[in-house]
């Protein structure tokens, strides 16, 4: 069975990609624990799918010092979690040729949500999964096409996703002798509130068209069910199937070289 996970906790599940995939995973037979900041959205999610198939936990991944307790509480309430899906993300304009527009606190927030929180959450859930060594478990991470090809208007966002992608490559290699699978999803531009005017007002007049979120979910679910561990979707396939394969081949070569040298 390519997708054997029965109880999935999804962070960043109150809207957009996270919410849509949460609902698709329920349709596929999994129990989903949705996590996000907006309690009203979580309540609606559980109301829609029922407590036999869904649960909600309010949590803000920006609170790094609370992550250890969050994971302890979540795993105590749901000791049968076998898949952690990290999907939280924010995107902000960051054009450094206009330094007067740069707010370093917002830069740090974007780094915390898109990168540092992923590492902190993975660290805590890893201990939990390592104790389940007799069964398949999985981390699923949402990165981005912009991890592979950056654009100018959101340079910091691209950098956070590039950092996440590099780290995921290493994590997968570090865990390859275990039963913990590491999956990375590379969305293209998708029509979600990530790009709404209230989040990114500079895009209000010239917002580029993304693919519908249901179209994104269709392709992603097909590949998740097929057992893929790297899932480029839509336009992301161009970069992923091109130079990214050469780069990963170089990465594997370096890993092997260092392994042979005892490092």
PDB file of C-alpha atoms in Angstrom:
ATOM      1  CA  UNK A   1       0.000   0.000   0.000  1.00  0.00           C
ATOM      2  CA  UNK A   2       1.694   3.187  -1.224  1.00  0.00           C
ATOM      3  CA  UNK A   3      -0.012   5.564   1.246  1.00  0.00           C
ATOM      4  CA  UNK A   4      -0.506   3.542   4.432  1.00  0.00           C
ATOM      5  CA  UNK A   5      -0.912   6.413   6.903  1.00  0.00           C
ATOM      6  CA  UNK A   6      -4.124   6.390   8.903  1.00  0.00           C
ATOM      7  CA  UNK A   7      -3.841   9.371  11.255  1.00  0.00           C
ATOM      8  CA  UNK A   8      -2.287  12.550   9.855  1.00  0.00           C
ATOM      9  CA  UNK A   9      -1.606  15.806  11.667  1.00  0.00           C
ATOM     10  CA  UNK A  10      -1.486  18.766   9.261  1.00  0.00           C
ATOM     11  CA  UNK A  11      -0.062  22.113  10.344  1.00  0.00           C
ATOM     12  CA  UNK A  12      -1.306  25.048   8.314  1.00  0.00           C
ATOM     13  CA  UNK A  13      -4.643  23.388   7.590  1.00  0.00           C
ATOM     14  CA  UNK A  14      -7.156  26.227   8.008  1.00  0.00           C
ATOM     15  CA  UNK A  15      -7.156  27.400   4.377  1.00  0.00           C
ATOM     16  CA  UNK A  16      -5.681  26.943   0.917  1.00  0.00           C
ATOM     17  CA  UNK A  17      -3.424  24.012   0.125  1.00  0.00           C
ATOM     18  CA  UNK A  18      -3.478  22.646   3.673  1.00  0.00           C
ATOM     19  CA  UNK A  19      -7.256  22.646   3.996  1.00  0.00           C
ATOM     20  CA  UNK A  20      -7.817  21.191   0.527  1.00  0.00           C
ATOM     21  CA  UNK A  21      -5.346  18.356   1.038  1.00  0.00           C
ATOM     22  CA  UNK A  22      -6.724  17.697   4.528  1.00  0.00           C
ATOM     23  CA  UNK A  23     -10.144  17.115   2.998  1.00  0.00           C
ATOM     24  CA  UNK A  24      -8.715  14.933   0.217  1.00  0.00           C
ATOM     25  CA  UNK A  25      -6.875  12.801   2.768  1.00  0.00           C
ATOM     26  CA  UNK A  26     -10.110  12.304   4.715  1.00  0.00           C
ATOM     27  CA  UNK A  27     -11.782  11.232   1.465  1.00  0.00           C
ATOM     28  CA  UNK A  28      -8.902   8.789   1.003  1.00  0.00           C
ATOM     29  CA  UNK A  29      -9.706   7.180   4.366  1.00  0.00           C
ATOM     30  CA  UNK A  30      -7.335   8.916   6.790  1.00  0.00           C
ATOM     31  CA  UNK A  31      -8.221  10.616  10.068  1.00  0.00           C
ATOM     32  CA  UNK A  32      -6.928  14.209   9.953  1.00  0.00           C
ATOM     33  CA  UNK A  33      -5.924  16.453  12.848  1.00  0.00           C
ATOM     34  CA  UNK A  34      -5.997  20.004  11.485  1.00  0.00           C
ATOM     35  CA  UNK A  35      -3.726  22.562  13.161  1.00  0.00           C
ATOM     36  CA  UNK A  36      -3.801  26.314  12.667  1.00  0.00           C
ATOM     37  CA  UNK A  37      -4.239  29.720  14.267  1.00  0.00           C
ATOM     38  CA  UNK A  38      -7.916  30.292  13.385  1.00  0.00           C
ATOM     39  CA  UNK A  39     -10.164  28.412  15.760  1.00  0.00           C
ATOM     40  CA  UNK A  40     -13.318  29.232  13.809  1.00  0.00           C
ATOM     41  CA  UNK A  41     -11.873  27.513  10.715  1.00  0.00           C
ATOM     42  CA  UNK A  42     -10.822  24.488  12.749  1.00  0.00           C
ATOM     43  CA  UNK A  43     -14.292  24.218  14.279  1.00  0.00           C
ATOM     44  CA  UNK A  44     -15.898  24.356  10.823  1.00  0.00           C
ATOM     45  CA  UNK A  45     -13.529  21.653   9.574  1.00  0.00           C
ATOM     46  CA  UNK A  46     -14.441  19.257  12.396  1.00  0.00           C
ATOM     47  CA  UNK A  47     -18.114  20.144  12.055  1.00  0.00           C
ATOM     48  CA  UNK A  48     -18.046  19.348   8.342  1.00  0.00           C
ATOM     49  CA  UNK A  49     -16.264  15.988   8.611  1.00  0.00           C
ATOM     50  CA  UNK A  50     -17.348  14.856  12.078  1.00  0.00           C
ATOM     51  CA  UNK A  51     -15.269  13.854  15.130  1.00  0.00           C
ATOM     52  CA  UNK A  52     -14.931  10.296  13.846  1.00  0.00           C
ATOM     53  CA  UNK A  53     -12.808  11.540  10.930  1.00  0.00           C
ATOM     54  CA  UNK A  54     -11.365  14.886  12.031  1.00  0.00           C
ATOM     55  CA  UNK A  55     -10.010  16.876  14.960  1.00  0.00           C
ATOM     56  CA  UNK A  56      -8.655  20.386  15.384  1.00  0.00           C
ATOM     57  CA  UNK A  57      -5.878  21.944  17.465  1.00  0.00           C
ATOM     58  CA  UNK A  58      -5.307  25.686  17.669  1.00  0.00           C
ATOM     59  CA  UNK A  59      -1.602  26.521  17.540  1.00  0.00           C
ATOM     60  CA  UNK A  60       0.689  29.195  16.102  1.00  0.00           C
ATOM     61  CA  UNK A  61       3.990  27.822  14.783  1.00  0.00           C
ATOM     62  CA  UNK A  62       5.630  31.199  15.429  1.00  0.00           C
ATOM     63  CA  UNK A  63       5.710  30.243  19.120  1.00  0.00           C
ATOM     64  CA  UNK A  64       8.888  28.194  18.895  1.00  0.00           C
ATOM     65  CA  UNK A  65       9.228  27.879  22.667  1.00  0.00           C
ATOM     66  CA  UNK A  66       5.819  26.159  22.828  1.00  0.00           C
ATOM     67  CA  UNK A  67       6.477  23.544  20.132  1.00  0.00           C
ATOM     68  CA  UNK A  68       7.866  20.905  22.499  1.00  0.00           C
ATOM     69  CA  UNK A  69       4.732  21.054  24.665  1.00  0.00           C
ATOM     70  CA  UNK A  70       2.460  21.184  21.607  1.00  0.00           C
ATOM     71  CA  UNK A  71       3.964  17.954  20.251  1.00  0.00           C
ATOM     72  CA  UNK A  72       3.843  16.282  23.663  1.00  0.00           C
ATOM     73  CA  UNK A  73       0.157  17.148  24.045  1.00  0.00           C
ATOM     74  CA  UNK A  74      -0.764  16.179  20.462  1.00  0.00           C
ATOM     75  CA  UNK A  75       0.956  12.788  20.659  1.00  0.00           C
ATOM     76  CA  UNK A  76      -0.492  12.082  24.103  1.00  0.00           C
ATOM     77  CA  UNK A  77      -4.005  12.749  22.769  1.00  0.00           C
ATOM     78  CA  UNK A  78      -3.330  10.904  19.505  1.00  0.00           C
ATOM     79  CA  UNK A  79      -0.659   8.235  20.130  1.00  0.00           C
ATOM     80  CA  UNK A  80      -1.486   6.617  16.777  1.00  0.00           C
ATOM     81  CA  UNK A  81      -0.323   9.554  14.606  1.00  0.00           C
ATOM     82  CA  UNK A  82       1.726   8.048  11.783  1.00  0.00           C
ATOM     83  CA  UNK A  83       2.142  11.034   9.448  1.00  0.00           C
ATOM     84  CA  UNK A  84       3.131  14.658  10.113  1.00  0.00           C
ATOM     85  CA  UNK A  85       2.342  17.086   7.291  1.00  0.00           C
ATOM     86  CA  UNK A  86       4.063  20.476   7.680  1.00  0.00           C
ATOM     87  CA  UNK A  87       2.401  23.014   5.424  1.00  0.00           C
ATOM     88  CA  UNK A  88       2.429  26.352   7.288  1.00  0.00           C
ATOM     89  CA  UNK A  89       3.654  29.265   5.203  1.00  0.00           C
ATOM     90  CA  UNK A  90       3.524  33.012   4.662  1.00  0.00           C
ATOM     91  CA  UNK A  91       4.790  35.094   1.769  1.00  0.00           C
ATOM     92  CA  UNK A  92       5.665  38.782   1.874  1.00  0.00           C
ATOM     93  CA  UNK A  93       7.161  41.300  -0.538  1.00  0.00           C
ATOM     94  CA  UNK A  94      10.902  41.776   0.051  1.00  0.00           C
ATOM     95  CA  UNK A  95      12.690  43.944  -2.514  1.00  0.00           C
ATOM     96  CA  UNK A  96      15.995  44.999  -1.003  1.00  0.00           C
ATOM     97  CA  UNK A  97      16.704  47.647  -3.644  1.00  0.00           C
ATOM     98  CA  UNK A  98      14.006  49.549  -1.710  1.00  0.00           C
ATOM     99  CA  UNK A  99      15.539  49.225   1.778  1.00  0.00           C
ATOM    100  CA  UNK A 100      13.047  51.646   3.285  1.00  0.00           C
ATOM    101  CA  UNK A 101      10.313  49.052   2.667  1.00  0.00           C
ATOM    102  CA  UNK A 102      12.124  46.225   4.475  1.00  0.00           C
ATOM    103  CA  UNK A 103      10.912  45.360   7.959  1.00  0.00           C
ATOM    104  CA  UNK A 104      13.395  42.942   9.557  1.00  0.00           C
ATOM    105  CA  UNK A 105      10.766  41.730  12.027  1.00  0.00           C
ATOM    106  CA  UNK A 106       8.627  40.598   9.081  1.00  0.00           C
ATOM    107  CA  UNK A 107      11.677  39.007   7.462  1.00  0.00           C
ATOM    108  CA  UNK A 108      12.280  37.075  10.692  1.00  0.00           C
ATOM    109  CA  UNK A 109       8.623  36.056  10.951  1.00  0.00           C
ATOM    110  CA  UNK A 110       8.720  34.666   7.408  1.00  0.00           C
ATOM    111  CA  UNK A 111      11.887  32.718   8.239  1.00  0.00           C
ATOM    112  CA  UNK A 112      10.334  31.370  11.445  1.00  0.00           C
ATOM    113  CA  UNK A 113       7.092  30.208   9.829  1.00  0.00           C
ATOM    114  CA  UNK A 114       8.571  28.846   6.597  1.00  0.00           C
ATOM    115  CA  UNK A 115      11.764  27.268   7.902  1.00  0.00           C
ATOM    116  CA  UNK A 116      12.704  27.329  11.590  1.00  0.00           C
ATOM    117  CA  UNK A 117       9.327  26.015  12.798  1.00  0.00           C
ATOM    118  CA  UNK A 118       9.629  23.073  10.378  1.00  0.00           C
ATOM    119  CA  UNK A 119      12.949  22.073  11.940  1.00  0.00           C
ATOM    120  CA  UNK A 120      11.678  22.488  15.493  1.00  0.00           C
ATOM    121  CA  UNK A 121       8.517  20.471  14.823  1.00  0.00           C
ATOM    122  CA  UNK A 122      10.411  17.734  13.001  1.00  0.00           C
ATOM    123  CA  UNK A 123      12.900  17.444  15.876  1.00  0.00           C
ATOM    124  CA  UNK A 124      10.089  16.868  18.379  1.00  0.00           C
ATOM    125  CA  UNK A 125       8.037  14.494  16.229  1.00  0.00           C
ATOM    126  CA  UNK A 126      11.138  12.485  15.266  1.00  0.00           C
ATOM    127  CA  UNK A 127      11.578  11.136  18.774  1.00  0.00           C
ATOM    128  CA  UNK A 128       7.930  10.043  18.701  1.00  0.00           C
ATOM    129  CA  UNK A 129       8.347   8.316  15.328  1.00  0.00           C
ATOM    130  CA  UNK A 130      11.622   6.645  16.299  1.00  0.00           C
ATOM    131  CA  UNK A 131       9.725   4.855  19.055  1.00  0.00           C
ATOM    132  CA  UNK A 132       7.412   3.446  16.335  1.00  0.00           C
ATOM    133  CA  UNK A 133      10.259   1.742  14.454  1.00  0.00           C
ATOM    134  CA  UNK A 134       8.087  -1.310  13.698  1.00  0.00           C
ATOM    135  CA  UNK A 135       5.628   0.624  11.513  1.00  0.00           C
ATOM    136  CA  UNK A 136       5.837   3.024   8.540  1.00  0.00           C
ATOM    137  CA  UNK A 137       5.667   6.715   9.422  1.00  0.00           C
ATOM    138  CA  UNK A 138       6.130   9.825   7.337  1.00  0.00           C
ATOM    139  CA  UNK A 139       6.897  13.517   7.224  1.00  0.00           C
ATOM    140  CA  UNK A 140       5.351  15.486   4.363  1.00  0.00           C
ATOM    141  CA  UNK A 141       6.695  18.984   3.712  1.00  0.00           C
ATOM    142  CA  UNK A 142       5.281  21.711   1.493  1.00  0.00           C
ATOM    143  CA  UNK A 143       8.127  23.627  -0.098  1.00  0.00           C
ATOM    144  CA  UNK A 144       7.755  25.508  -3.399  1.00  0.00           C
ATOM    145  CA  UNK A 145       8.777  25.844  -7.017  1.00  0.00           C
ATOM    146  CA  UNK A 146      10.468  29.016  -5.737  1.00  0.00           C
ATOM    147  CA  UNK A 147      12.870  26.821  -3.777  1.00  0.00           C
ATOM    148  CA  UNK A 148      14.305  25.910  -7.182  1.00  0.00           C
ATOM    149  CA  UNK A 149      13.802  29.133  -9.170  1.00  0.00           C
ATOM    150  CA  UNK A 150      13.536  32.378  -7.156  1.00  0.00           C
ATOM    151  CA  UNK A 151      11.649  35.488  -8.211  1.00  0.00           C
ATOM    152  CA  UNK A 152      12.470  39.087  -7.326  1.00  0.00           C
ATOM    153  CA  UNK A 153       9.375  40.363  -5.501  1.00  0.00           C
ATOM    154  CA  UNK A 154       9.553  37.909  -2.590  1.00  0.00           C
ATOM    155  CA  UNK A 155      13.275  37.202  -2.305  1.00  0.00           C
ATOM    156  CA  UNK A 156      13.181  36.237   1.381  1.00  0.00           C
ATOM    157  CA  UNK A 157      10.316  33.785   0.835  1.00  0.00           C
ATOM    158  CA  UNK A 158      12.327  32.122  -1.948  1.00  0.00           C
ATOM    159  CA  UNK A 159      15.346  31.900   0.332  1.00  0.00           C
ATOM    160  CA  UNK A 160      13.318  30.278   3.139  1.00  0.00           C
ATOM    161  CA  UNK A 161      11.962  27.657   0.751  1.00  0.00           C
ATOM    162  CA  UNK A 162      15.404  27.028  -0.755  1.00  0.00           C
ATOM    163  CA  UNK A 163      16.788  26.470   2.750  1.00  0.00           C
ATOM    164  CA  UNK A 164      13.903  24.108   3.534  1.00  0.00           C
ATOM    165  CA  UNK A 165      14.506  22.118   0.349  1.00  0.00           C
ATOM    166  CA  UNK A 166      18.231  21.696   1.036  1.00  0.00           C
ATOM    167  CA  UNK A 167      17.500  20.560   4.578  1.00  0.00           C
ATOM    168  CA  UNK A 168      14.846  18.071   3.392  1.00  0.00           C
ATOM    169  CA  UNK A 169      17.367  16.483   0.998  1.00  0.00           C
ATOM    170  CA  UNK A 170      19.704  15.923   3.958  1.00  0.00           C
ATOM    171  CA  UNK A 171      16.919  14.706   6.259  1.00  0.00           C
ATOM    172  CA  UNK A 172      15.779  12.103   3.728  1.00  0.00           C
ATOM    173  CA  UNK A 173      19.348  10.817   3.410  1.00  0.00           C
ATOM    174  CA  UNK A 174      19.821  10.771   7.191  1.00  0.00           C
ATOM    175  CA  UNK A 175      16.642   8.714   7.652  1.00  0.00           C
ATOM    176  CA  UNK A 176      16.969   6.375   4.674  1.00  0.00           C
ATOM    177  CA  UNK A 177      17.798   3.337   6.826  1.00  0.00           C
ATOM    178  CA  UNK A 178      14.641   3.847   8.920  1.00  0.00           C
ATOM    179  CA  UNK A 179      10.941   3.355   8.212  1.00  0.00           C
ATOM    180  CA  UNK A 180      10.381   7.130   8.349  1.00  0.00           C
ATOM    181  CA  UNK A 181       9.592   8.393   4.865  1.00  0.00           C
ATOM    182  CA  UNK A 182      10.345  12.001   3.867  1.00  0.00           C
ATOM    183  CA  UNK A 183       8.099  13.555   1.209  1.00  0.00           C
ATOM    184  CA  UNK A 184       8.491  17.013  -0.341  1.00  0.00           C
ATOM    185  CA  UNK A 185       5.769  18.756  -2.367  1.00  0.00           C
ATOM    186  CA  UNK A 186       6.720  21.551  -4.781  1.00  0.00           C
ATOM    187  CA  UNK A 187       3.622  23.665  -5.524  1.00  0.00           C
ATOM    188  CA  UNK A 188       3.662  26.157  -8.369  1.00  0.00           C
ATOM    189  CA  UNK A 189       1.627  29.368  -8.022  1.00  0.00           C
ATOM    190  CA  UNK A 190      -1.727  28.162  -6.673  1.00  0.00           C
ATOM    191  CA  UNK A 191      -4.890  30.219  -6.240  1.00  0.00           C
ATOM    192  CA  UNK A 192      -5.059  30.564  -2.456  1.00  0.00           C
ATOM    193  CA  UNK A 193      -5.220  33.341   0.120  1.00  0.00           C
ATOM    194  CA  UNK A 194      -1.408  33.310   0.329  1.00  0.00           C
ATOM    195  CA  UNK A 195      -1.554  35.864  -2.485  1.00  0.00           C
ATOM    196  CA  UNK A 196      -4.655  37.808  -1.413  1.00  0.00           C
ATOM    197  CA  UNK A 197      -4.486  41.602  -1.336  1.00  0.00           C
ATOM    198  CA  UNK A 198      -4.754  41.733   2.463  1.00  0.00           C
ATOM    199  CA  UNK A 199      -1.598  39.593   2.731  1.00  0.00           C
ATOM    200  CA  UNK A 200       0.273  41.062  -0.238  1.00  0.00           C
ATOM    201  CA  UNK A 201      -1.298  44.398  -1.241  1.00  0.00           C
ATOM    202  CA  UNK A 202       1.298  45.013  -3.948  1.00  0.00           C
ATOM    203  CA  UNK A 203      -0.254  42.129  -5.911  1.00  0.00           C
ATOM    204  CA  UNK A 204      -3.784  43.571  -5.836  1.00  0.00           C
ATOM    205  CA  UNK A 205      -3.628  45.035  -9.342  1.00  0.00           C
ATOM    206  CA  UNK A 206      -1.194  42.680 -11.032  1.00  0.00           C
ATOM    207  CA  UNK A 207      -1.813  39.332  -9.394  1.00  0.00           C
ATOM    208  CA  UNK A 208      -0.531  36.515 -11.624  1.00  0.00           C
ATOM    209  CA  UNK A 209      -2.879  33.634 -12.297  1.00  0.00           C
ATOM    210  CA  UNK A 210      -2.139  30.407 -10.478  1.00  0.00           C
ATOM    211  CA  UNK A 211      -3.605  26.964 -10.981  1.00  0.00           C
ATOM    212  CA  UNK A 212      -6.871  26.216  -9.142  1.00  0.00           C
ATOM    213  CA  UNK A 213      -6.273  24.619  -5.756  1.00  0.00           C
ATOM    214  CA  UNK A 214      -8.404  21.590  -6.700  1.00  0.00           C
ATOM    215  CA  UNK A 215      -6.227  20.986  -9.776  1.00  0.00           C
ATOM    216  CA  UNK A 216      -3.152  21.166  -7.563  1.00  0.00           C
ATOM    217  CA  UNK A 217      -4.721  18.745  -5.081  1.00  0.00           C
ATOM    218  CA  UNK A 218      -5.660  16.269  -7.828  1.00  0.00           C
ATOM    219  CA  UNK A 219      -2.073  15.918  -9.024  1.00  0.00           C
ATOM    220  CA  UNK A 220      -0.605  15.933  -5.518  1.00  0.00           C
ATOM    221  CA  UNK A 221      -2.928  13.204  -4.261  1.00  0.00           C
ATOM    222  CA  UNK A 222      -2.239  10.995  -7.284  1.00  0.00           C
ATOM    223  CA  UNK A 223       1.479  11.173  -6.539  1.00  0.00           C
ATOM    224  CA  UNK A 224       1.078  10.734  -2.780  1.00  0.00           C
ATOM    225  CA  UNK A 225      -1.011   7.613  -3.338  1.00  0.00           C
ATOM    226  CA  UNK A 226       1.543   6.367  -5.882  1.00  0.00           C
ATOM    227  CA  UNK A 227       4.229   6.607  -3.193  1.00  0.00           C
ATOM    228  CA  UNK A 228       6.358   9.410  -4.679  1.00  0.00           C
ATOM    229  CA  UNK A 229       8.682  11.119  -2.211  1.00  0.00           C
ATOM    230  CA  UNK A 230       9.297  14.217  -4.361  1.00  0.00           C
ATOM    231  CA  UNK A 231       6.174  15.752  -5.862  1.00  0.00           C
ATOM    232  CA  UNK A 232       6.598  18.639  -8.306  1.00  0.00           C
ATOM    233  CA  UNK A 233       3.217  19.902  -9.469  1.00  0.00           C
ATOM    234  CA  UNK A 234       2.321  21.826 -12.623  1.00  0.00           C
ATOM    235  CA  UNK A 235       4.969  24.342 -13.678  1.00  0.00           C
ATOM    236  CA  UNK A 236       7.298  23.058 -10.933  1.00  0.00           C
ATOM    237  CA  UNK A 237       7.983  19.972 -13.061  1.00  0.00           C
ATOM    238  CA  UNK A 238      10.092  22.017 -15.501  1.00  0.00           C
ATOM    239  CA  UNK A 239      12.783  22.962 -12.998  1.00  0.00           C
ATOM    240  CA  UNK A 240      12.518  19.724 -11.033  1.00  0.00           C
ATOM    241  CA  UNK A 241      12.904  17.453 -14.059  1.00  0.00           C
ATOM    242  CA  UNK A 242      15.702  19.634 -15.475  1.00  0.00           C
ATOM    243  CA  UNK A 243      18.686  21.028 -13.618  1.00  0.00           C
ATOM    244  CA  UNK A 244      17.376  19.975 -10.203  1.00  0.00           C
ATOM    245  CA  UNK A 245      18.050  16.350 -11.160  1.00  0.00           C
ATOM    246  CA  UNK A 246      21.642  17.227 -11.983  1.00  0.00           C
ATOM    247  CA  UNK A 247      22.014  19.018  -8.661  1.00  0.00           C
ATOM    248  CA  UNK A 248      20.610  16.067  -6.722  1.00  0.00           C
ATOM    249  CA  UNK A 249      22.934  13.728  -8.583  1.00  0.00           C
ATOM    250  CA  UNK A 250      25.836  15.931  -7.456  1.00  0.00           C
ATOM    251  CA  UNK A 251      24.460  15.851  -3.893  1.00  0.00           C
ATOM    252  CA  UNK A 252      24.333  12.050  -3.893  1.00  0.00           C
ATOM    253  CA  UNK A 253      27.880  11.983  -5.242  1.00  0.00           C
ATOM    254  CA  UNK A 254      29.127  14.159  -2.389  1.00  0.00           C
ATOM    255  CA  UNK A 255      27.252  12.036   0.167  1.00  0.00           C
ATOM    256  CA  UNK A 256      28.863   8.879  -1.188  1.00  0.00           C
ATOM    257  CA  UNK A 257      32.312  10.466  -1.305  1.00  0.00           C
ATOM    258  CA  UNK A 258      32.062  11.600   2.317  1.00  0.00           C
ATOM    259  CA  UNK A 259      30.672   8.234   3.404  1.00  0.00           C
ATOM    260  CA  UNK A 260      33.630   6.464   1.774  1.00  0.00           C
ATOM    261  CA  UNK A 261      36.046   8.802   3.523  1.00  0.00           C
ATOM    262  CA  UNK A 262      34.398   8.087   6.897  1.00  0.00           C
ATOM    263  CA  UNK A 263      32.812  11.532   7.322  1.00  0.00           C
TER     264      UNK A 263
END
